[in-house]
Amino acid sequence: MPRIVVEVMPKPEILDPQGKAVNGALPRLGFHGISQVRQGKRFELTVPGEVTEEMLAQVREAATTLLSNPVIEDVVRVEVEES
Amino acid sequence: MPRIVVEVMPKPEILDPQGKAVNGALPRLGFHGISQVRQGKRFELTVPGEVTEEMLAQVREAATTLLSNPVIEDVVRVEVEES
Protein backbone atom coordinates (compact mmCIF):
# COMPACT_ATOMS: atom_id res chain seq x y z
CA MET A 1 0.00 0.00 0.00
CA PRO A 2 1.35 3.46 -0.83
CA ARG A 3 2.35 5.76 1.97
CA ILE A 4 2.54 9.52 2.04
CA VAL A 5 5.46 10.75 4.09
CA VAL A 6 5.11 14.17 5.72
CA GLU A 7 8.06 15.76 7.51
CA VAL A 8 7.97 18.72 9.83
CA MET A 9 10.86 20.67 11.37
CA PRO A 10 10.96 23.52 13.88
CA LYS A 11 11.55 26.84 12.09
CA PRO A 12 15.22 27.92 12.16
CA GLU A 13 14.53 30.84 14.51
CA ILE A 14 12.67 28.62 17.00
CA LEU A 15 14.57 27.14 19.93
CA ASP A 16 14.75 23.36 19.77
CA PRO A 17 15.60 21.99 23.23
CA GLN A 18 15.37 18.33 22.11
CA GLY A 19 17.87 18.90 19.31
CA LYS A 20 20.11 20.81 21.71
CA ALA A 21 20.04 17.92 24.17
CA VAL A 22 21.04 15.45 21.44
CA ASN A 23 23.80 17.81 20.29
CA GLY A 24 25.14 17.96 23.84
CA ALA A 25 25.06 14.19 24.24
CA LEU A 26 26.93 13.38 20.99
CA PRO A 27 30.48 14.30 22.15
CA ARG A 28 29.91 12.68 25.55
CA LEU A 29 29.20 9.43 23.69
CA GLY A 30 32.26 9.77 21.51
CA PHE A 31 30.63 11.24 18.38
CA HIS A 32 32.44 14.33 17.09
CA GLY A 33 32.21 16.70 14.16
CA ILE A 34 28.50 17.63 14.34
CA SER A 35 27.86 21.34 14.90
CA GLN A 36 24.08 21.40 15.28
CA VAL A 37 21.17 19.01 15.71
CA ARG A 38 17.52 19.87 15.09
CA GLN A 39 14.71 17.44 15.85
CA GLY A 40 11.42 17.31 13.99
CA LYS A 41 8.72 14.81 13.12
CA ARG A 42 8.10 12.26 10.40
CA PHE A 43 4.57 11.04 9.69
CA GLU A 44 3.73 8.02 7.54
CA LEU A 45 0.14 8.12 6.25
CA THR A 46 -1.04 4.85 4.74
CA VAL A 47 -3.45 5.15 1.83
CA PRO A 48 -5.54 2.08 0.95
CA GLY A 49 -5.56 2.26 -2.82
CA GLU A 50 -4.26 4.87 -5.18
CA VAL A 51 -2.78 8.24 -4.25
CA THR A 52 -4.71 10.71 -6.37
CA GLU A 53 -3.81 14.38 -6.90
CA GLU A 54 -6.85 15.24 -4.78
CA MET A 55 -5.61 13.03 -1.93
CA LEU A 56 -2.17 14.64 -2.09
CA ALA A 57 -3.72 18.11 -1.98
CA GLN A 58 -5.72 17.02 1.06
CA VAL A 59 -2.60 15.72 2.79
CA ARG A 60 -0.72 18.95 2.02
CA GLU A 61 -3.52 20.85 3.71
CA ALA A 62 -3.55 18.48 6.69
CA ALA A 63 0.25 18.90 6.91
CA THR A 64 -0.07 22.63 7.57
CA THR A 65 -3.11 22.44 9.83
CA LEU A 66 -3.08 19.19 11.84
CA LEU A 67 0.43 17.74 11.44
CA SER A 68 2.34 20.96 12.05
CA ASN A 69 1.94 24.25 13.83
CA PRO A 70 2.74 26.84 11.13
CA VAL A 71 3.71 29.42 13.76
CA ILE A 72 6.72 27.42 14.89
CA GLU A 73 7.16 24.62 12.33
CA ASP A 74 7.81 24.17 8.60
CA VAL A 75 6.58 21.27 6.47
CA VAL A 76 9.83 20.27 4.76
CA ARG A 77 8.67 17.22 2.76
CA VAL A 78 5.45 15.67 1.42
CA GLU A 79 6.20 12.64 -0.73
CA VAL A 80 4.61 9.41 -1.90
CA GLU A 81 6.51 6.20 -1.13
CA GLU A 82 5.47 2.86 -2.54
CA SER A 83 6.04 0.08 -0.02
CA MET B 1 26.76 23.35 5.00
CA PRO B 2 25.82 19.73 4.42
CA ARG B 3 23.30 18.08 6.67
CA ILE B 4 22.84 14.45 7.52
CA VAL B 5 19.18 13.53 7.87
CA VAL B 6 18.35 10.62 10.18
CA GLU B 7 14.81 9.29 10.40
CA VAL B 8 13.41 6.98 13.01
CA MET B 9 10.01 5.25 13.12
CA PRO B 10 8.35 3.08 15.76
CA LYS B 11 8.61 -0.60 14.79
CA PRO B 12 5.42 -1.90 13.10
CA GLU B 13 4.52 -4.13 16.07
CA ILE B 14 4.86 -1.27 18.57
CA LEU B 15 1.77 0.73 19.53
CA ASP B 16 1.99 4.35 18.43
CA PRO B 17 -0.50 6.44 20.43
CA GLN B 18 0.56 9.74 18.80
CA GLY B 19 -0.04 8.33 15.31
CA LYS B 20 -3.36 6.88 16.45
CA ALA B 21 -4.44 10.27 17.79
CA VAL B 22 -3.61 11.95 14.48
CA ASN B 23 -5.46 9.20 12.60
CA GLY B 24 -8.52 9.79 14.77
CA ALA B 25 -8.40 13.55 14.23
CA LEU B 26 -8.14 13.43 10.41
CA PRO B 27 -11.80 12.56 9.62
CA ARG B 28 -13.06 14.98 12.30
CA LEU B 29 -11.22 17.74 10.43
CA GLY B 30 -12.62 16.68 7.07
CA PHE B 31 -9.67 14.64 5.78
CA HIS B 32 -10.70 11.22 4.49
CA GLY B 33 -9.07 8.23 2.82
CA ILE B 34 -6.14 7.65 5.20
CA SER B 35 -6.18 4.22 6.88
CA GLN B 36 -3.23 4.52 9.26
CA VAL B 37 -0.86 7.14 10.62
CA ARG B 38 2.48 6.43 12.32
CA GLN B 39 4.58 9.16 13.88
CA GLY B 40 8.36 9.08 14.14
CA LYS B 41 11.27 11.48 14.32
CA ARG B 42 13.44 13.36 11.86
CA PHE B 43 16.87 14.63 12.93
CA GLU B 44 18.95 17.10 10.95
CA LEU B 45 22.65 16.97 11.87
CA THR B 46 24.69 19.87 10.53
CA VAL B 47 28.27 19.06 9.57
CA PRO B 48 30.71 21.97 9.28
CA GLY B 49 32.77 20.92 6.30
CA GLU B 50 32.78 17.73 4.31
CA VAL B 51 30.80 14.59 5.06
CA THR B 52 33.39 11.82 4.99
CA GLU B 53 32.68 8.09 4.94
CA GLU B 54 33.99 7.97 8.52
CA MET B 55 31.56 10.69 9.60
CA LEU B 56 28.65 8.84 7.97
CA ALA B 57 29.66 5.61 9.72
CA GLN B 58 29.74 7.53 13.01
CA VAL B 59 26.28 8.98 12.40
CA ARG B 60 24.92 5.54 11.49
CA GLU B 61 26.20 4.28 14.84
CA ALA B 62 24.75 7.29 16.68
CA ALA B 63 21.44 6.65 14.89
CA THR B 64 21.08 3.22 16.48
CA THR B 65 22.40 4.17 19.91
CA LEU B 66 21.51 7.78 20.75
CA LEU B 67 18.90 8.84 18.17
CA SER B 68 16.74 5.73 18.38
CA ASN B 69 15.87 2.99 20.82
CA PRO B 70 16.48 -0.21 18.82
CA VAL B 71 14.06 -2.17 21.02
CA ILE B 72 11.07 -0.17 19.82
CA GLU B 73 12.30 1.91 16.86
CA ASP B 74 13.81 1.40 13.40
CA VAL B 75 16.20 3.80 11.66
CA VAL B 76 14.49 4.16 8.28
CA ARG B 77 16.77 6.71 6.58
CA VAL B 78 20.30 8.12 6.89
CA GLU B 79 21.06 10.50 4.03
CA VAL B 80 23.26 13.46 3.20
CA GLU B 81 21.49 16.63 2.03
CA GLU B 82 23.36 19.61 0.68
CA SER B 83 21.71 22.85 1.71
Coordinates of N, CA and C in Angstrom, one line a residue:
Chain A
M1 N 0.8 -1.2 0.0 CA 0.0 0.0 0.0 C 0.9 1.2 0.0
P2 N 0.5 2.3 -0.8 CA 1.4 3.5 -0.8 C 1.2 4.2 0.5
R3 N 2.3 4.9 0.8 CA 2.3 5.8 2.0 C 2.7 7.2 1.6
I4 N 2.1 8.1 2.2 CA 2.5 9.5 2.0 C 3.4 9.9 3.3
V5 N 4.6 10.4 3.0 CA 5.5 10.8 4.1 C 5.4 12.3 4.2
V6 N 5.1 12.7 5.4 CA 5.1 14.2 5.7 C 6.2 14.5 6.8
E7 N 7.0 15.4 6.5 CA 8.1 15.8 7.5 C 8.0 17.2 7.9
V8 N 8.2 17.4 9.2 CA 8.0 18.7 9.8 C 9.2 19.0 10.7
M9 N 9.7 20.3 10.5 CA 10.9 20.7 11.4 C 10.5 22.0 12.1
P10 N 11.1 22.2 13.3 CA 11.0 23.5 13.9 C 11.6 24.6 13.0
K11 N 11.0 25.8 12.9 CA 11.5 26.8 12.1 C 12.9 27.2 12.6
P12 N 13.8 27.7 11.7 CA 15.2 27.9 12.2 C 15.3 28.9 13.4
E13 N 14.4 29.8 13.4 CA 14.5 30.8 14.5 C 13.9 30.4 15.8
I14 N 13.3 29.2 15.8 CA 12.7 28.6 17.0 C 13.7 27.8 17.8
L15 N 13.7 28.0 19.1 CA 14.6 27.1 19.9 C 14.1 25.7 19.8
D16 N 15.1 24.8 19.9 CA 14.8 23.4 19.8 C 15.5 22.6 20.9
P17 N 14.9 22.6 22.1 CA 15.6 22.0 23.2 C 15.9 20.5 23.0
Q18 N 15.1 19.8 22.3 CA 15.4 18.3 22.1 C 16.6 18.2 21.3
G19 N 16.7 19.0 20.2 CA 17.9 18.9 19.3 C 19.1 19.3 20.1
K20 N 19.0 20.3 20.9 CA 20.1 20.8 21.7 C 20.6 19.7 22.7
A21 N 19.7 19.0 23.2 CA 20.0 17.9 24.2 C 20.8 16.8 23.4
V22 N 20.3 16.5 22.2 CA 21.0 15.5 21.4 C 22.4 16.0 21.1
N23 N 22.5 17.2 20.7 CA 23.8 17.8 20.3 C 24.8 17.8 21.5
G24 N 24.3 18.0 22.7 CA 25.1 18.0 23.8 C 25.6 16.6 24.2
A25 N 24.7 15.6 23.9 CA 25.1 14.2 24.2 C 26.1 13.6 23.3
L26 N 26.1 14.0 22.0 CA 26.9 13.4 21.0 C 28.4 13.3 21.4
P27 N 29.1 14.4 21.8 CA 30.5 14.3 22.2 C 30.7 13.4 23.4
R28 N 29.8 13.5 24.3 CA 29.9 12.7 25.6 C 29.9 11.2 25.2
L29 N 29.2 10.8 24.1 CA 29.2 9.4 23.7 C 30.3 9.1 22.7
G30 N 31.1 10.1 22.4 CA 32.3 9.8 21.5 C 32.0 10.1 20.1
F31 N 30.9 10.8 19.8 CA 30.6 11.2 18.4 C 31.0 12.7 18.2
H32 N 31.9 13.0 17.3 CA 32.4 14.3 17.1 C 32.2 14.8 15.7
G33 N 32.3 16.1 15.5 CA 32.2 16.7 14.2 C 30.8 17.2 13.7
I34 N 29.8 17.1 14.6 CA 28.5 17.6 14.3 C 28.4 19.0 15.0
S35 N 27.9 20.0 14.3 CA 27.9 21.3 14.9 C 26.5 21.7 15.4
Q36 N 25.4 21.1 14.8 CA 24.1 21.4 15.3 C 23.2 20.2 15.0
V37 N 22.2 20.0 15.9 CA 21.2 19.0 15.7 C 19.8 19.7 15.9
R38 N 18.9 19.4 15.0 CA 17.5 19.9 15.1 C 16.6 18.6 15.0
Q39 N 15.6 18.6 15.8 CA 14.7 17.4 15.9 C 13.3 17.8 15.4
G40 N 12.8 17.1 14.4 CA 11.4 17.3 14.0 C 10.7 16.0 14.0
K41 N 9.6 16.0 13.1 CA 8.7 14.8 13.1 C 8.6 14.2 11.7
R42 N 8.4 12.9 11.7 CA 8.1 12.3 10.4 C 6.8 11.5 10.6
F43 N 5.8 11.8 9.7 CA 4.6 11.0 9.7 C 4.5 10.1 8.5
E44 N 4.0 8.9 8.7 CA 3.7 8.0 7.5 C 2.2 7.8 7.5
L45 N 1.6 8.3 6.4 CA 0.1 8.1 6.3 C -0.1 7.0 5.2
T46 N -0.8 6.0 5.7 CA -1.0 4.9 4.7 C -2.3 5.1 4.0
V47 N -2.3 4.9 2.7 CA -3.4 5.1 1.8 C -3.9 3.8 1.2
P48 N -5.1 3.3 1.5 CA -5.5 2.1 1.0 C -6.0 2.3 -0.5
G49 N -5.2 2.0 -1.4 CA -5.6 2.3 -2.8 C -4.6 3.2 -3.4
E50 N -5.1 4.0 -4.4 CA -4.3 4.9 -5.2 C -4.1 6.3 -4.5
V51 N -3.0 6.9 -4.7 CA -2.8 8.2 -4.3 C -3.1 9.2 -5.4
T52 N -4.3 9.8 -5.3 CA -4.7 10.7 -6.4 C -4.2 12.1 -6.1
E53 N -4.2 13.0 -7.1 CA -3.8 14.4 -6.9 C -4.7 15.0 -5.8
E54 N -5.9 14.7 -5.8 CA -6.9 15.2 -4.8 C -6.4 14.8 -3.4
M55 N -6.1 13.5 -3.2 CA -5.6 13.0 -1.9 C -4.3 13.7 -1.5
L56 N -3.4 13.9 -2.4 CA -2.2 14.6 -2.1 C -2.4 16.1 -1.6
A57 N -3.4 16.7 -2.3 CA -3.7 18.1 -2.0 C -4.3 18.1 -0.6
Q58 N -5.1 17.1 -0.3 CA -5.7 17.0 1.1 C -4.6 16.9 2.1
V59 N -3.7 16.0 1.8 CA -2.6 15.7 2.8 C -1.7 17.0 3.0
R60 N -1.5 17.7 1.9 CA -0.7 18.9 2.0 C -1.4 19.9 2.9
E61 N -2.8 19.9 2.8 CA -3.5 20.8 3.7 C -3.5 20.4 5.2
A62 N -3.6 19.0 5.3 CA -3.5 18.5 6.7 C -2.2 18.7 7.3
A63 N -1.1 18.7 6.4 CA 0.2 18.9 6.9 C 0.4 20.3 7.6
T64 N -0.3 21.3 7.0 CA -0.1 22.6 7.6 C -1.1 23.0 8.6
T65 N -2.1 22.1 8.8 CA -3.1 22.4 9.8 C -3.1 21.5 11.0
L66 N -3.0 20.2 10.7 CA -3.1 19.2 11.8 C -1.7 18.7 12.2
L67 N -0.9 18.4 11.2 CA 0.4 17.7 11.4 C 1.5 18.7 11.9
S68 N 1.3 20.0 11.6 CA 2.3 21.0 12.0 C 1.7 22.2 12.6
N69 N 2.4 22.9 13.4 CA 1.9 24.3 13.8 C 2.7 25.3 13.0
P70 N 2.0 25.9 12.1 CA 2.7 26.8 11.1 C 3.4 28.0 11.8
V71 N 3.1 28.3 13.1 CA 3.7 29.4 13.8 C 5.2 29.1 14.1
I72 N 5.4 27.8 14.4 CA 6.7 27.4 14.9 C 7.4 26.3 14.0
E73 N 6.6 25.7 13.1 CA 7.2 24.6 12.3 C 7.0 24.8 10.8
D74 N 7.9 24.2 10.1 CA 7.8 24.2 8.6 C 7.6 22.7 8.1
V75 N 6.7 22.6 7.1 CA 6.6 21.3 6.5 C 7.7 21.2 5.4
V76 N 8.7 20.3 5.6 CA 9.8 20.3 4.8 C 9.7 19.2 3.7
R77 N 8.8 18.3 3.8 CA 8.7 17.2 2.8 C 7.3 16.6 2.8
V78 N 6.7 16.5 1.6 CA 5.5 15.7 1.4 C 5.7 14.8 0.2
E79 N 5.8 13.5 0.4 CA 6.2 12.6 -0.7 C 5.5 11.3 -0.7
V80 N 5.2 10.7 -1.8 CA 4.6 9.4 -1.9 C 5.7 8.4 -1.9
E81 N 5.6 7.3 -1.1 CA 6.5 6.2 -1.1 C 5.7 4.9 -1.3
E82 N 6.1 4.2 -2.4 CA 5.5 2.9 -2.5 C 6.2 1.9 -1.6
S83 N 5.4 1.0 -1.0 CA 6.0 0.1 0.0 C 5.7 -1.4 -0.4
Chain B
M1 N 26.1 24.5 4.2 CA 26.8 23.4 5.0 C 25.9 22.1 4.8
P2 N 26.6 21.0 4.6 CA 25.8 19.7 4.4 C 25.1 19.3 5.7
R3 N 24.1 18.6 5.5 CA 23.3 18.1 6.7 C 23.1 16.6 6.5
I4 N 23.2 15.9 7.6 CA 22.8 14.4 7.5 C 21.5 14.3 8.1
V5 N 20.5 13.7 7.4 CA 19.2 13.5 7.9 C 19.0 12.1 8.4
V6 N 18.6 11.9 9.6 CA 18.4 10.6 10.2 C 16.9 10.5 10.5
E7 N 16.2 9.4 10.1 CA 14.8 9.3 10.4 C 14.5 8.0 11.1
V8 N 13.7 8.1 12.1 CA 13.4 7.0 13.0 C 11.9 6.8 13.1
M9 N 11.5 5.5 13.0 CA 10.0 5.3 13.1 C 9.8 4.2 14.2
P10 N 8.6 4.2 14.9 CA 8.3 3.1 15.8 C 8.2 1.8 14.9
K11 N 8.7 0.7 15.5 CA 8.6 -0.6 14.8 C 7.1 -0.9 14.6
P12 N 6.8 -1.6 13.4 CA 5.4 -1.9 13.1 C 4.6 -2.6 14.2
E13 N 5.3 -3.4 15.0 CA 4.5 -4.1 16.1 C 4.4 -3.3 17.4
I14 N 4.9 -2.1 17.4 CA 4.9 -1.3 18.6 C 3.7 -0.3 18.4
L15 N 2.9 -0.2 19.5 CA 1.8 0.7 19.5 C 2.3 2.2 19.4
D16 N 1.6 3.0 18.7 CA 2.0 4.4 18.4 C 0.8 5.3 18.7
P17 N 0.7 5.6 20.0 CA -0.5 6.4 20.4 C -0.6 7.8 19.7
Q18 N 0.6 8.4 19.5 CA 0.6 9.7 18.8 C 0.0 9.6 17.4
G19 N 0.5 8.6 16.7 CA 0.0 8.3 15.3 C -1.5 8.0 15.3
K20 N -1.9 7.2 16.3 CA -3.4 6.9 16.5 C -4.2 8.1 16.7
A21 N -3.7 9.0 17.5 CA -4.4 10.3 17.8 C -4.6 11.1 16.5
V22 N -3.5 11.2 15.7 CA -3.6 11.9 14.5 C -4.6 11.3 13.5
N23 N -4.6 10.0 13.5 CA -5.5 9.2 12.6 C -6.9 9.4 13.0
G24 N -7.2 9.6 14.3 CA -8.5 9.8 14.8 C -9.0 11.2 14.5
A25 N -8.0 12.1 14.4 CA -8.4 13.5 14.2 C -8.7 13.9 12.8
L26 N -8.0 13.1 11.9 CA -8.1 13.4 10.4 C -9.6 13.5 9.9
P27 N -10.4 12.5 10.1 CA -11.8 12.6 9.6 C -12.6 13.7 10.3
R28 N -12.3 13.9 11.6 CA -13.1 15.0 12.3 C -12.8 16.3 11.7
L29 N -11.6 16.5 11.1 CA -11.2 17.7 10.4 C -11.5 17.7 8.9
G30 N -12.2 16.7 8.5 CA -12.6 16.7 7.1 C -11.6 16.0 6.1
F31 N -10.6 15.3 6.6 CA -9.7 14.6 5.8 C -10.0 13.1 5.8
H32 N -10.3 12.6 4.6 CA -10.7 11.2 4.5 C -9.8 10.4 3.6
G33 N -9.8 9.1 3.7 CA -9.1 8.2 2.8 C -7.7 7.8 3.3
I34 N -7.4 8.1 4.6 CA -6.1 7.6 5.2 C -6.5 6.5 6.1
S35 N -5.8 5.4 6.0 CA -6.2 4.2 6.9 C -5.3 4.1 8.1
Q36 N -4.1 4.6 8.1 CA -3.2 4.5 9.3 C -2.2 5.7 9.3
V37 N -1.9 6.1 10.5 CA -0.9 7.1 10.6 C 0.1 6.6 11.7
R38 N 1.4 6.7 11.3 CA 2.5 6.4 12.3 C 3.3 7.7 12.4
Q39 N 3.8 8.0 13.7 CA 4.6 9.2 13.9 C 6.0 8.8 14.4
G40 N 7.0 9.3 13.7 CA 8.4 9.1 14.1 C 9.1 10.4 14.2
K41 N 10.4 10.3 14.1 CA 11.3 11.5 14.3 C 12.2 11.7 13.1
R42 N 12.5 13.0 12.9 CA 13.4 13.4 11.9 C 14.5 14.2 12.5
F43 N 15.8 13.8 12.4 CA 16.9 14.6 12.9 C 17.6 15.2 11.8
E44 N 18.0 16.5 11.9 CA 19.0 17.1 11.0 C 20.3 17.4 11.7
L45 N 21.3 16.8 11.3 CA 22.6 17.0 11.9 C 23.5 17.8 10.9
T46 N 23.9 19.0 11.4 CA 24.7 19.9 10.5 C 26.2 19.5 10.7
V47 N 26.8 19.4 9.6 CA 28.3 19.1 9.6 C 29.0 20.3 9.0
P48 N 29.9 20.9 9.8 CA 30.7 22.0 9.3 C 31.9 21.4 8.5
G49 N 31.7 21.5 7.2 CA 32.8 20.9 6.3 C 32.2 19.8 5.5
E50 N 33.1 18.8 5.2 CA 32.8 17.7 4.3 C 32.2 16.5 5.1
V51 N 31.3 15.8 4.5 CA 30.8 14.6 5.1 C 31.7 13.4 4.5
T52 N 32.5 12.9 5.4 CA 33.4 11.8 5.0 C 32.7 10.5 5.3
E53 N 33.2 9.4 4.7 CA 32.7 8.1 4.9 C 32.7 7.8 6.4
E54 N 33.8 8.2 7.1 CA 34.0 8.0 8.5 C 32.9 8.7 9.3
M55 N 32.6 9.9 8.9 CA 31.6 10.7 9.6 C 30.2 10.0 9.4
L56 N 29.9 9.5 8.2 CA 28.7 8.8 8.0 C 28.5 7.6 8.8
A57 N 29.7 6.8 8.9 CA 29.7 5.6 9.7 C 29.4 5.9 11.2
Q58 N 30.0 7.1 11.6 CA 29.7 7.5 13.0 C 28.3 7.9 13.2
V59 N 27.7 8.6 12.2 CA 26.3 9.0 12.4 C 25.4 7.8 12.4
R60 N 25.7 6.8 11.5 CA 24.9 5.5 11.5 C 24.9 4.8 12.8
E61 N 26.1 4.9 13.5 CA 26.2 4.3 14.8 C 25.4 5.1 15.9
A62 N 25.5 6.4 15.8 CA 24.8 7.3 16.7 C 23.3 7.1 16.5
A63 N 22.9 6.8 15.2 CA 21.4 6.7 14.9 C 20.8 5.5 15.7
T64 N 21.6 4.4 15.8 CA 21.1 3.2 16.5 C 21.4 3.2 18.0
T65 N 22.1 4.2 18.5 CA 22.4 4.2 19.9 C 21.8 5.4 20.6
L66 N 22.0 6.6 20.1 CA 21.5 7.8 20.7 C 20.2 8.3 20.2
L67 N 20.1 8.2 18.8 CA 18.9 8.8 18.2 C 17.7 7.9 18.1
S68 N 17.9 6.6 18.3 CA 16.7 5.7 18.4 C 16.9 4.7 19.5
N69 N 15.8 4.1 19.9 CA 15.9 3.0 20.8 C 15.6 1.7 20.0
P70 N 16.6 0.9 19.7 CA 16.5 -0.2 18.8 C 15.5 -1.3 19.3
V71 N 15.1 -1.2 20.5 CA 14.1 -2.2 21.0 C 12.7 -1.8 20.4
I72 N 12.4 -0.6 20.3 CA 11.1 -0.2 19.8 C 11.1 0.7 18.5
E73 N 12.3 1.0 18.0 CA 12.3 1.9 16.9 C 13.2 1.4 15.8
D74 N 12.9 1.7 14.5 CA 13.8 1.4 13.4 C 14.4 2.7 12.8
V75 N 15.6 2.7 12.4 CA 16.2 3.8 11.7 C 15.8 3.5 10.2
V76 N 15.0 4.4 9.6 CA 14.5 4.2 8.3 C 15.2 4.9 7.2
R77 N 16.1 5.9 7.6 CA 16.8 6.7 6.6 C 18.0 7.4 7.2
V78 N 19.1 7.3 6.5 CA 20.3 8.1 6.9 C 20.8 8.6 5.6
E79 N 20.7 10.0 5.3 CA 21.1 10.5 4.0 C 21.7 11.9 4.1
V80 N 22.6 12.1 3.2 CA 23.3 13.5 3.2 C 22.4 14.4 2.3
E81 N 22.2 15.6 2.8 CA 21.5 16.6 2.0 C 22.4 17.9 2.0
E82 N 22.7 18.3 0.8 CA 23.4 19.6 0.7 C 22.3 20.7 0.8
S83 N 22.7 21.8 1.5 CA 21.7 22.8 1.7 C 22.3 24.2 1.3

